[in-house]
């Protein structure tokens, strides 16, 4: 309907855009990564970040490997440096592998039972969502039920467990070998996500950041800094918490529609 109104006004329908990336909280981090990985031929039309749960970062080596660099450089002798890196990498990946096995056998099944008990509880979601809303009286049963609904999907809990496992486990023997080689021969430092977003913005991709003024989960100051670094538009919604699209839907949509209107007229 909105596209039809735009066409009748002689404006370009939004459906003719390449891609519009939108992400909320940690989903904003995922949307930002997805947008920066697009090829130049399929450049995003725009990026909208809602209460993004990440801060501007500099181009630094991975913290996961930096301690290996620091310790292995203690001895300037080249053969000893290689030996140090081999030992420290073996220690790190060995500990990671041991924890992954412990998780699989003992910790994982316990976490699975806790997940099943907690996430299906209405009280659990009401308490959690109350922290995300500024106006607690505006939090209705239908909002809570919307968050509980995915827990009714078969094997949702197994999927959640595997998602957690993916952060510290190994997908295969090849993955283990790859990480071992990375510890011995660290790859060149890659540009940070902030650097890639800055480059994307300079190429002409507009970025909008929307944040609730009373967001107590992700500080507003994060988005203020991020908007300044990226040169992005920043919309701050008053009397609004961490979920502006739910707590202040009218104000949120007005900001988004205004941003898209500006982009399509540019």
C-alpha atoms as an extended CHARMM CRD file, in Angstrom:
* protein
*
       266  EXT
         1         1  UNK       CA              0.0000000000        0.0000000000        0.0000000000  PROA      1               0.0000000000
         2         2  UNK       CA              2.8130000000        2.4110000000        0.8600000000  PROA      2               0.0000000000
         3         3  UNK       CA              4.5470000000        1.6050000000       -2.4510000000  PROA      3               0.0000000000
         4         4  UNK       CA              1.2880000000        2.2870000000       -4.3100000000  PROA      4               0.0000000000
         5         5  UNK       CA              0.9830000000        5.6830000000       -2.5990000000  PROA      5               0.0000000000
         6         6  UNK       CA              4.5750000000        6.4970000000       -3.4830000000  PROA      6               0.0000000000
         7         7  UNK       CA              4.0340000000        5.5360000000       -7.1500000000  PROA      7               0.0000000000
         8         8  UNK       CA              0.9310000000        7.7000000000       -7.3420000000  PROA      8               0.0000000000
         9         9  UNK       CA              3.0690000000       10.5850000000       -6.0690000000  PROA      9               0.0000000000
        10        10  UNK       CA              5.7020000000        9.9230000000       -8.7220000000  PROA      10              0.0000000000
        11        11  UNK       CA              8.2390000000        8.5150000000       -6.2470000000  PROA      11              0.0000000000
        12        12  UNK       CA             10.2690000000        5.3290000000       -6.5780000000  PROA      12              0.0000000000
        13        13  UNK       CA              8.7590000000        2.2660000000       -4.8280000000  PROA      13              0.0000000000
        14        14  UNK       CA             10.9220000000        0.9810000000       -2.0080000000  PROA      14              0.0000000000
        15        15  UNK       CA             10.6270000000       -2.5420000000       -3.4770000000  PROA      15              0.0000000000
        16        16  UNK       CA             12.8560000000       -1.4080000000       -6.3720000000  PROA      16              0.0000000000
        17        17  UNK       CA             15.7570000000       -0.8110000000       -4.0100000000  PROA      17              0.0000000000
        18        18  UNK       CA             18.6140000000       -3.2830000000       -3.8740000000  PROA      18              0.0000000000
        19        19  UNK       CA             18.6730000000       -4.1080000000       -0.1670000000  PROA      19              0.0000000000
        20        20  UNK       CA             17.6300000000       -2.3370000000        3.0010000000  PROA      20              0.0000000000
        21        21  UNK       CA             19.3610000000       -3.7830000000        6.0700000000  PROA      21              0.0000000000
        22        22  UNK       CA             17.7090000000       -3.3780000000        9.4670000000  PROA      22              0.0000000000
        23        23  UNK       CA             18.9300000000       -4.7600000000       12.7800000000  PROA      23              0.0000000000
        24        24  UNK       CA             18.0570000000       -4.3150000000       16.4570000000  PROA      24              0.0000000000
        25        25  UNK       CA             20.4640000000       -4.6510000000       19.4050000000  PROA      25              0.0000000000
        26        26  UNK       CA             22.8720000000       -7.5400000000       18.6330000000  PROA      26              0.0000000000
        27        27  UNK       CA             20.8950000000       -7.9510000000       15.4220000000  PROA      27              0.0000000000
        28        28  UNK       CA             22.2510000000       -4.5140000000       14.5100000000  PROA      28              0.0000000000
        29        29  UNK       CA             25.7460000000       -5.9470000000       14.6700000000  PROA      29              0.0000000000
        30        30  UNK       CA             24.6590000000       -8.8050000000       12.3730000000  PROA      30              0.0000000000
        31        31  UNK       CA             22.9470000000       -6.3920000000        9.9510000000  PROA      31              0.0000000000
        32        32  UNK       CA             26.0560000000       -4.1880000000        9.8590000000  PROA      32              0.0000000000
        33        33  UNK       CA             28.2710000000       -7.1690000000        9.0040000000  PROA      33              0.0000000000
        34        34  UNK       CA             25.8520000000       -8.3510000000        6.3060000000  PROA      34              0.0000000000
        35        35  UNK       CA             25.6820000000       -4.8610000000        4.7740000000  PROA      35              0.0000000000
        36        36  UNK       CA             29.4720000000       -4.4400000000        4.6330000000  PROA      36              0.0000000000
        37        37  UNK       CA             29.8920000000       -7.8310000000        2.9600000000  PROA      37              0.0000000000
        38        38  UNK       CA             27.7760000000       -6.8790000000       -0.0480000000  PROA      38              0.0000000000
        39        39  UNK       CA             29.6330000000       -6.5040000000       -3.3240000000  PROA      39              0.0000000000
        40        40  UNK       CA             29.9610000000       -3.0660000000       -4.9310000000  PROA      40              0.0000000000
        41        41  UNK       CA             27.4950000000       -4.1730000000       -7.6270000000  PROA      41              0.0000000000
        42        42  UNK       CA             24.8720000000       -5.0350000000       -4.9930000000  PROA      42              0.0000000000
        43        43  UNK       CA             25.5350000000       -2.1250000000       -2.6760000000  PROA      43              0.0000000000
        44        44  UNK       CA             22.9600000000       -1.7480000000        0.1250000000  PROA      44              0.0000000000
        45        45  UNK       CA             20.3660000000        0.9580000000       -0.3360000000  PROA      45              0.0000000000
        46        46  UNK       CA             20.6220000000        1.8860000000        3.3490000000  PROA      46              0.0000000000
        47        47  UNK       CA             21.3510000000        0.5530000000        6.8170000000  PROA      47              0.0000000000
        48        48  UNK       CA             19.0850000000        1.1050000000        9.8330000000  PROA      48              0.0000000000
        49        49  UNK       CA             20.4270000000        0.2520000000       13.2830000000  PROA      49              0.0000000000
        50        50  UNK       CA             18.0160000000        0.2060000000       16.2180000000  PROA      50              0.0000000000
        51        51  UNK       CA             19.6860000000        0.4470000000       19.6560000000  PROA      51              0.0000000000
        52        52  UNK       CA             22.7970000000       -1.2600000000       18.2190000000  PROA      52              0.0000000000
        53        53  UNK       CA             24.6680000000       -3.2970000000       20.8170000000  PROA      53              0.0000000000
        54        54  UNK       CA             28.1720000000       -2.5590000000       19.5980000000  PROA      54              0.0000000000
        55        55  UNK       CA             30.5600000000        0.3590000000       19.9140000000  PROA      55              0.0000000000
        56        56  UNK       CA             33.0240000000        1.9840000000       17.5160000000  PROA      56              0.0000000000
        57        57  UNK       CA             36.2080000000       -0.0870000000       17.4250000000  PROA      57              0.0000000000
        58        58  UNK       CA             39.6890000000        0.5230000000       16.1170000000  PROA      58              0.0000000000
        59        59  UNK       CA             41.7690000000       -1.6900000000       13.8600000000  PROA      59              0.0000000000
        60        60  UNK       CA             43.3060000000       -3.9530000000       16.5300000000  PROA      60              0.0000000000
        61        61  UNK       CA             44.5150000000       -7.5720000000       16.4830000000  PROA      61              0.0000000000
        62        62  UNK       CA             42.1070000000      -10.1680000000       17.8160000000  PROA      62              0.0000000000
        63        63  UNK       CA             42.1590000000      -10.2260000000       21.6370000000  PROA      63              0.0000000000
        64        64  UNK       CA             41.8630000000      -13.9970000000       21.3610000000  PROA      64              0.0000000000
        65        65  UNK       CA             45.3310000000      -14.1720000000       19.7970000000  PROA      65              0.0000000000
        66        66  UNK       CA             46.9980000000      -11.0290000000       21.1980000000  PROA      66              0.0000000000
        67        67  UNK       CA             48.1280000000      -12.6830000000       24.4280000000  PROA      67              0.0000000000
        68        68  UNK       CA             49.9030000000      -15.3240000000       22.3360000000  PROA      68              0.0000000000
        69        69  UNK       CA             51.7020000000      -12.5290000000       20.4570000000  PROA      69              0.0000000000
        70        70  UNK       CA             52.7240000000      -10.8340000000       23.7200000000  PROA      70              0.0000000000
        71        71  UNK       CA             54.0780000000      -13.9840000000       25.3530000000  PROA      71              0.0000000000
        72        72  UNK       CA             55.7520000000      -15.4350000000       22.2720000000  PROA      72              0.0000000000
        73        73  UNK       CA             57.6990000000      -12.1970000000       21.6900000000  PROA      73              0.0000000000
        74        74  UNK       CA             59.3270000000      -12.3970000000       25.1330000000  PROA      74              0.0000000000
        75        75  UNK       CA             62.3190000000      -14.1580000000       23.5790000000  PROA      75              0.0000000000
        76        76  UNK       CA             63.7770000000      -12.5160000000       20.4800000000  PROA      76              0.0000000000
        77        77  UNK       CA             65.2930000000      -15.7570000000       19.1950000000  PROA      77              0.0000000000
        78        78  UNK       CA             63.2330000000      -16.8070000000       16.1360000000  PROA      78              0.0000000000
        79        79  UNK       CA             63.1990000000      -20.5960000000       16.7870000000  PROA      79              0.0000000000
        80        80  UNK       CA             62.1540000000      -19.9790000000       20.3740000000  PROA      80              0.0000000000
        81        81  UNK       CA             59.3650000000      -17.6520000000       19.2290000000  PROA      81              0.0000000000
        82        82  UNK       CA             58.0000000000      -20.4100000000       16.9860000000  PROA      82              0.0000000000
        83        83  UNK       CA             58.2340000000      -22.9160000000       19.8420000000  PROA      83              0.0000000000
        84        84  UNK       CA             56.4890000000      -20.4910000000       22.1830000000  PROA      84              0.0000000000
        85        85  UNK       CA             53.6730000000      -19.9260000000       19.7090000000  PROA      85              0.0000000000
        86        86  UNK       CA             53.2920000000      -23.6900000000       19.1960000000  PROA      86              0.0000000000
        87        87  UNK       CA             53.0730000000      -24.3170000000       22.9520000000  PROA      87              0.0000000000
        88        88  UNK       CA             50.6940000000      -21.4320000000       23.6620000000  PROA      88              0.0000000000
        89        89  UNK       CA             48.4330000000      -22.2400000000       20.7170000000  PROA      89              0.0000000000
        90        90  UNK       CA             48.3070000000      -25.9020000000       21.8020000000  PROA      90              0.0000000000
        91        91  UNK       CA             47.4470000000      -24.7710000000       25.3400000000  PROA      91              0.0000000000
        92        92  UNK       CA             44.6620000000      -22.4550000000       24.1920000000  PROA      92              0.0000000000
        93        93  UNK       CA             43.0460000000      -24.8720000000       21.7410000000  PROA      93              0.0000000000
        94        94  UNK       CA             43.5040000000      -27.7930000000       24.1490000000  PROA      94              0.0000000000
        95        95  UNK       CA             41.6410000000      -25.9110000000       26.8800000000  PROA      95              0.0000000000
        96        96  UNK       CA             38.9650000000      -24.9180000000       24.3670000000  PROA      96              0.0000000000
        97        97  UNK       CA             38.5810000000      -28.5200000000       23.2110000000  PROA      97              0.0000000000
        98        98  UNK       CA             38.3910000000      -29.7870000000       26.8210000000  PROA      98              0.0000000000
        99        99  UNK       CA             35.6630000000      -27.2630000000       27.6500000000  PROA      99              0.0000000000
       100       100  UNK       CA             33.7510000000      -28.1730000000       24.4770000000  PROA      100             0.0000000000
       101       101  UNK       CA             33.7760000000      -31.8490000000       25.5040000000  PROA      101             0.0000000000
       102       102  UNK       CA             32.7530000000      -30.9740000000       29.0730000000  PROA      102             0.0000000000
       103       103  UNK       CA             29.9350000000      -28.8360000000       27.6980000000  PROA      103             0.0000000000
       104       104  UNK       CA             28.7600000000      -31.6640000000       25.4640000000  PROA      104             0.0000000000
       105       105  UNK       CA             28.7290000000      -34.2850000000       28.2100000000  PROA      105             0.0000000000
       106       106  UNK       CA             27.8240000000      -32.3740000000       31.3700000000  PROA      106             0.0000000000
       107       107  UNK       CA             27.1460000000      -28.6320000000       31.1130000000  PROA      107             0.0000000000
       108       108  UNK       CA             25.0640000000      -28.6550000000       27.9110000000  PROA      108             0.0000000000
       109       109  UNK       CA             22.3370000000      -31.0630000000       29.1560000000  PROA      109             0.0000000000
       110       110  UNK       CA             21.9570000000      -29.0280000000       32.3780000000  PROA      110             0.0000000000
       111       111  UNK       CA             21.6950000000      -25.7550000000       30.4400000000  PROA      111             0.0000000000
       112       112  UNK       CA             19.1170000000      -27.3890000000       28.1680000000  PROA      112             0.0000000000
       113       113  UNK       CA             16.8550000000      -28.2450000000       31.0990000000  PROA      113             0.0000000000
       114       114  UNK       CA             17.1910000000      -24.7350000000       32.5590000000  PROA      114             0.0000000000
       115       115  UNK       CA             16.3290000000      -23.2240000000       29.1680000000  PROA      115             0.0000000000
       116       116  UNK       CA             13.2000000000      -25.3290000000       28.8820000000  PROA      116             0.0000000000
       117       117  UNK       CA             12.0130000000      -24.3570000000       32.3500000000  PROA      117             0.0000000000
       118       118  UNK       CA             12.7850000000      -20.6320000000       32.1360000000  PROA      118             0.0000000000
       119       119  UNK       CA             12.0380000000      -19.6000000000       28.5590000000  PROA      119             0.0000000000
       120       120  UNK       CA              8.5580000000      -21.1170000000       28.5360000000  PROA      120             0.0000000000
       121       121  UNK       CA              7.6990000000      -19.2080000000       31.7100000000  PROA      121             0.0000000000
       122       122  UNK       CA              5.6220000000      -16.0600000000       31.2790000000  PROA      122             0.0000000000
       123       123  UNK       CA              7.1230000000      -14.6530000000       34.4810000000  PROA      123             0.0000000000
       124       124  UNK       CA             10.6270000000      -15.0030000000       33.0000000000  PROA      124             0.0000000000
       125       125  UNK       CA              9.7470000000      -12.9280000000       29.9240000000  PROA      125             0.0000000000
       126       126  UNK       CA              7.7450000000      -10.3540000000       31.8580000000  PROA      126             0.0000000000
       127       127  UNK       CA             10.7010000000       -9.6780000000       34.1350000000  PROA      127             0.0000000000
       128       128  UNK       CA             13.1530000000       -9.5300000000       31.2340000000  PROA      128             0.0000000000
       129       129  UNK       CA             10.9950000000       -7.3060000000       29.0220000000  PROA      129             0.0000000000
       130       130  UNK       CA             10.2390000000       -4.9540000000       31.9120000000  PROA      130             0.0000000000
       131       131  UNK       CA             13.9220000000       -4.0200000000       31.8930000000  PROA      131             0.0000000000
       132       132  UNK       CA             13.6730000000       -3.2000000000       28.1910000000  PROA      132             0.0000000000
       133       133  UNK       CA             10.5880000000       -0.9500000000       28.4370000000  PROA      133             0.0000000000
       134       134  UNK       CA             10.4980000000        2.5890000000       29.8070000000  PROA      134             0.0000000000
       135       135  UNK       CA              6.7470000000        2.6040000000       30.3850000000  PROA      135             0.0000000000
       136       136  UNK       CA              6.1320000000       -0.6310000000       32.2960000000  PROA      136             0.0000000000
       137       137  UNK       CA              2.3610000000       -0.1370000000       32.0470000000  PROA      137             0.0000000000
       138       138  UNK       CA              2.6370000000       -0.2920000000       28.2650000000  PROA      138             0.0000000000
       139       139  UNK       CA              3.9360000000       -3.8580000000       28.3730000000  PROA      139             0.0000000000
       140       140  UNK       CA              0.9240000000       -6.0120000000       27.5370000000  PROA      140             0.0000000000
       141       141  UNK       CA              0.3070000000       -9.7540000000       27.5370000000  PROA      141             0.0000000000
       142       142  UNK       CA              0.4010000000       -9.8890000000       23.7340000000  PROA      142             0.0000000000
       143       143  UNK       CA              3.9390000000       -8.4370000000       23.7940000000  PROA      143             0.0000000000
       144       144  UNK       CA              5.0590000000      -11.0910000000       26.2660000000  PROA      144             0.0000000000
       145       145  UNK       CA              3.3100000000      -13.9070000000       24.3790000000  PROA      145             0.0000000000
       146       146  UNK       CA              5.0670000000      -12.8160000000       21.1880000000  PROA      146             0.0000000000
       147       147  UNK       CA              8.4340000000      -13.5130000000       22.7930000000  PROA      147             0.0000000000
       148       148  UNK       CA              7.2760000000      -16.8130000000       24.2770000000  PROA      148             0.0000000000
       149       149  UNK       CA              5.8730000000      -18.1150000000       20.9950000000  PROA      149             0.0000000000
       150       150  UNK       CA              9.2020000000      -19.2590000000       19.4600000000  PROA      150             0.0000000000
       151       151  UNK       CA              9.6990000000      -21.6050000000       22.4350000000  PROA      151             0.0000000000
       152       152  UNK       CA              6.7590000000      -23.6420000000       21.1300000000  PROA      152             0.0000000000
       153       153  UNK       CA              8.6970000000      -24.5330000000       17.9700000000  PROA      153             0.0000000000
       154       154  UNK       CA              9.9720000000      -28.1080000000       18.0350000000  PROA      154             0.0000000000
       155       155  UNK       CA             13.6630000000      -28.3750000000       19.0560000000  PROA      155             0.0000000000
       156       156  UNK       CA             14.0830000000      -24.6030000000       19.4960000000  PROA      156             0.0000000000
       157       157  UNK       CA             16.0710000000      -25.3330000000       22.6410000000  PROA      157             0.0000000000
       158       158  UNK       CA             18.4790000000      -27.6260000000       20.8060000000  PROA      158             0.0000000000
       159       159  UNK       CA             19.0320000000      -24.9050000000       18.2170000000  PROA      159             0.0000000000
       160       160  UNK       CA             19.7620000000      -22.3660000000       20.9510000000  PROA      160             0.0000000000
       161       161  UNK       CA             22.2390000000      -24.7520000000       22.5620000000  PROA      161             0.0000000000
       162       162  UNK       CA             24.0530000000      -25.3300000000       19.2670000000  PROA      162             0.0000000000
       163       163  UNK       CA             24.2320000000      -21.5880000000       18.7020000000  PROA      163             0.0000000000
       164       164  UNK       CA             26.0150000000      -21.1920000000       22.0430000000  PROA      164             0.0000000000
       165       165  UNK       CA             28.3080000000      -24.1380000000       21.2700000000  PROA      165             0.0000000000
       166       166  UNK       CA             29.3380000000      -22.5430000000       17.9800000000  PROA      166             0.0000000000
       167       167  UNK       CA             31.0790000000      -19.7510000000       19.8790000000  PROA      167             0.0000000000
       168       168  UNK       CA             33.6620000000      -22.0070000000       21.4950000000  PROA      168             0.0000000000
       169       169  UNK       CA             33.4780000000      -25.3880000000       19.7410000000  PROA      169             0.0000000000
       170       170  UNK       CA             34.9420000000      -26.7200000000       16.5190000000  PROA      170             0.0000000000
       171       171  UNK       CA             32.8130000000      -27.4930000000       13.4830000000  PROA      171             0.0000000000
       172       172  UNK       CA             35.1940000000      -30.1670000000       12.2090000000  PROA      172             0.0000000000
       173       173  UNK       CA             38.7700000000      -31.4220000000       12.3020000000  PROA      173             0.0000000000
       174       174  UNK       CA             39.4970000000      -29.0230000000        9.4470000000  PROA      174             0.0000000000
       175       175  UNK       CA             38.2260000000      -26.1360000000       11.5750000000  PROA      175             0.0000000000
       176       176  UNK       CA             40.5160000000      -27.2030000000       14.4360000000  PROA      176             0.0000000000
       177       177  UNK       CA             43.5420000000      -27.4040000000       12.0970000000  PROA      177             0.0000000000
       178       178  UNK       CA             42.6620000000      -24.0070000000       10.6040000000  PROA      178             0.0000000000
       179       179  UNK       CA             42.5600000000      -22.3670000000       14.0510000000  PROA      179             0.0000000000
       180       180  UNK       CA             45.8330000000      -24.0570000000       15.0030000000  PROA      180             0.0000000000
       181       181  UNK       CA             47.5180000000      -22.6360000000       11.8870000000  PROA      181             0.0000000000
       182       182  UNK       CA             46.0650000000      -19.2140000000       12.6870000000  PROA      182             0.0000000000
       183       183  UNK       CA             47.6840000000      -19.3790000000       16.1160000000  PROA      183             0.0000000000
       184       184  UNK       CA             51.0740000000      -20.2810000000       14.6410000000  PROA      184             0.0000000000
       185       185  UNK       CA             50.9130000000      -17.9380000000       11.6700000000  PROA      185             0.0000000000
       186       186  UNK       CA             48.4780000000      -15.1040000000       12.5100000000  PROA      186             0.0000000000
       187       187  UNK       CA             46.8060000000      -13.6010000000        9.4320000000  PROA      187             0.0000000000
       188       188  UNK       CA             47.1550000000       -9.8880000000        8.6070000000  PROA      188             0.0000000000
       189       189  UNK       CA             44.9490000000       -7.6690000000       10.7180000000  PROA      189             0.0000000000
       190       190  UNK       CA             41.5990000000       -7.1370000000        9.0350000000  PROA      190             0.0000000000
       191       191  UNK       CA             39.7640000000       -3.7910000000        8.9890000000  PROA      191             0.0000000000
       192       192  UNK       CA             37.4150000000       -3.4200000000       11.9330000000  PROA      192             0.0000000000
       193       193  UNK       CA             33.6430000000       -3.3670000000       11.4400000000  PROA      193             0.0000000000
       194       194  UNK       CA             33.7100000000        0.3680000000       12.1850000000  PROA      194             0.0000000000
       195       195  UNK       CA             36.2750000000        0.9560000000        9.4380000000  PROA      195             0.0000000000
       196       196  UNK       CA             34.1750000000       -1.0310000000        6.9730000000  PROA      196             0.0000000000
       197       197  UNK       CA             31.0230000000        0.8760000000        7.9330000000  PROA      197             0.0000000000
       198       198  UNK       CA             32.8520000000        4.1940000000        7.5060000000  PROA      198             0.0000000000
       199       199  UNK       CA             34.0030000000        3.1240000000        4.0430000000  PROA      199             0.0000000000
       200       200  UNK       CA             30.4610000000        2.0330000000        3.1760000000  PROA      200             0.0000000000
       201       201  UNK       CA             29.0400000000        5.3690000000        4.3500000000  PROA      201             0.0000000000
       202       202  UNK       CA             31.6430000000        7.2800000000        2.2970000000  PROA      202             0.0000000000
       203       203  UNK       CA             30.5870000000        5.2880000000       -0.7660000000  PROA      203             0.0000000000
       204       204  UNK       CA             27.1250000000        6.8120000000       -0.4310000000  PROA      204             0.0000000000
       205       205  UNK       CA             25.1780000000        4.2900000000        1.6750000000  PROA      205             0.0000000000
       206       206  UNK       CA             23.0460000000        6.2370000000        4.1980000000  PROA      206             0.0000000000
       207       207  UNK       CA             22.9140000000        4.9950000000        7.7910000000  PROA      207             0.0000000000
       208       208  UNK       CA             20.2200000000        5.7050000000       10.3760000000  PROA      208             0.0000000000
       209       209  UNK       CA             20.5850000000        4.9320000000       14.0820000000  PROA      209             0.0000000000
       210       210  UNK       CA             17.4400000000        4.9460000000       16.2430000000  PROA      210             0.0000000000
       211       211  UNK       CA             17.7550000000        4.7960000000       20.0380000000  PROA      211             0.0000000000
       212       212  UNK       CA             15.4090000000        5.1790000000       22.9930000000  PROA      212             0.0000000000
       213       213  UNK       CA             16.4570000000        7.9480000000       25.3660000000  PROA      213             0.0000000000
       214       214  UNK       CA             15.6100000000        5.8010000000       28.4120000000  PROA      214             0.0000000000
       215       215  UNK       CA             17.3120000000        2.6220000000       27.1660000000  PROA      215             0.0000000000
       216       216  UNK       CA             18.8920000000        1.0470000000       30.2680000000  PROA      216             0.0000000000
       217       217  UNK       CA             20.1600000000       -2.0810000000       28.4910000000  PROA      217             0.0000000000
       218       218  UNK       CA             22.2800000000       -0.4760000000       25.7530000000  PROA      218             0.0000000000
       219       219  UNK       CA             23.4290000000        3.0490000000       26.7080000000  PROA      219             0.0000000000
       220       220  UNK       CA             22.3820000000        5.8830000000       24.4110000000  PROA      220             0.0000000000
       221       221  UNK       CA             25.9840000000        7.1150000000       24.5420000000  PROA      221             0.0000000000
       222       222  UNK       CA             26.9910000000        4.0950000000       22.4160000000  PROA      222             0.0000000000
       223       223  UNK       CA             24.8070000000        5.2480000000       19.5400000000  PROA      223             0.0000000000
       224       224  UNK       CA             25.8730000000        8.8910000000       19.9430000000  PROA      224             0.0000000000
       225       225  UNK       CA             29.5210000000        7.8540000000       19.5300000000  PROA      225             0.0000000000
       226       226  UNK       CA             28.7510000000        5.4720000000       16.6780000000  PROA      226             0.0000000000
       227       227  UNK       CA             26.7150000000        8.0830000000       14.7820000000  PROA      227             0.0000000000
       228       228  UNK       CA             29.5140000000       10.6180000000       15.1780000000  PROA      228             0.0000000000
       229       229  UNK       CA             32.1700000000        8.2080000000       13.9070000000  PROA      229             0.0000000000
       230       230  UNK       CA             30.0870000000        7.0190000000       10.9400000000  PROA      230             0.0000000000
       231       231  UNK       CA             28.5000000000       10.3550000000       10.0900000000  PROA      231             0.0000000000
       232       232  UNK       CA             25.1180000000        8.6390000000       10.4480000000  PROA      232             0.0000000000
       233       233  UNK       CA             21.6960000000       10.1440000000       11.1240000000  PROA      233             0.0000000000
       234       234  UNK       CA             20.7050000000        9.7350000000       14.7820000000  PROA      234             0.0000000000
       235       235  UNK       CA             17.1010000000        9.7270000000       16.0050000000  PROA      235             0.0000000000
       236       236  UNK       CA             16.5300000000        9.7170000000       19.7700000000  PROA      236             0.0000000000
       237       237  UNK       CA             13.0440000000        8.7970000000       20.9310000000  PROA      237             0.0000000000
       238       238  UNK       CA             12.0330000000       10.2530000000       24.2910000000  PROA      238             0.0000000000
       239       239  UNK       CA             10.1600000000        8.1810000000       26.8910000000  PROA      239             0.0000000000
       240       240  UNK       CA             11.3160000000        5.0430000000       25.1330000000  PROA      240             0.0000000000
       241       241  UNK       CA             13.4490000000        2.0840000000       26.1990000000  PROA      241             0.0000000000
       242       242  UNK       CA             15.3380000000       -0.6500000000       24.3430000000  PROA      242             0.0000000000
       243       243  UNK       CA             12.4660000000       -1.6470000000       22.0400000000  PROA      243             0.0000000000
       244       244  UNK       CA             11.3610000000        1.5160000000       20.2020000000  PROA      244             0.0000000000
       245       245  UNK       CA              9.6290000000       -0.4340000000       17.4080000000  PROA      245             0.0000000000
       246       246  UNK       CA              7.3290000000       -1.9790000000       20.0450000000  PROA      246             0.0000000000
       247       247  UNK       CA              7.1000000000        0.6660000000       22.7570000000  PROA      247             0.0000000000
       248       248  UNK       CA              6.8450000000        3.6830000000       20.4290000000  PROA      248             0.0000000000
       249       249  UNK       CA              5.7640000000        2.1810000000       17.0740000000  PROA      249             0.0000000000
       250       250  UNK       CA              4.2180000000        5.3660000000       15.6390000000  PROA      250             0.0000000000
       251       251  UNK       CA              7.2230000000        7.5640000000       16.4090000000  PROA      251             0.0000000000
       252       252  UNK       CA              9.5770000000        4.8240000000       15.2410000000  PROA      252             0.0000000000
       253       253  UNK       CA              7.8270000000        4.3660000000       11.8920000000  PROA      253             0.0000000000
       254       254  UNK       CA              7.6680000000        8.1230000000       11.3610000000  PROA      254             0.0000000000
       255       255  UNK       CA             11.4560000000        8.3470000000       11.7540000000  PROA      255             0.0000000000
       256       256  UNK       CA             12.0770000000        5.3610000000        9.4590000000  PROA      256             0.0000000000
       257       257  UNK       CA              9.6490000000        6.5770000000        6.7750000000  PROA      257             0.0000000000
       258       258  UNK       CA             11.2100000000       10.0420000000        6.8460000000  PROA      258             0.0000000000
       259       259  UNK       CA             14.6820000000        8.5260000000        6.4540000000  PROA      259             0.0000000000
       260       260  UNK       CA             13.6190000000        6.2930000000        3.5450000000  PROA      260             0.0000000000
       261       261  UNK       CA             11.8420000000        9.2240000000        1.9100000000  PROA      261             0.0000000000
       262       262  UNK       CA             15.0570000000       11.2650000000        2.1210000000  PROA      262             0.0000000000
       263       263  UNK       CA             17.0930000000        8.3880000000        0.7070000000  PROA      263             0.0000000000
       264       264  UNK       CA             14.8050000000        7.7140000000       -2.2520000000  PROA      264             0.0000000000
       265       265  UNK       CA             14.6490000000       11.4140000000       -3.1270000000  PROA      265             0.0000000000
       266       266  UNK       CA             18.4380000000       11.7880000000       -3.0250000000  PROA      266             0.0000000000
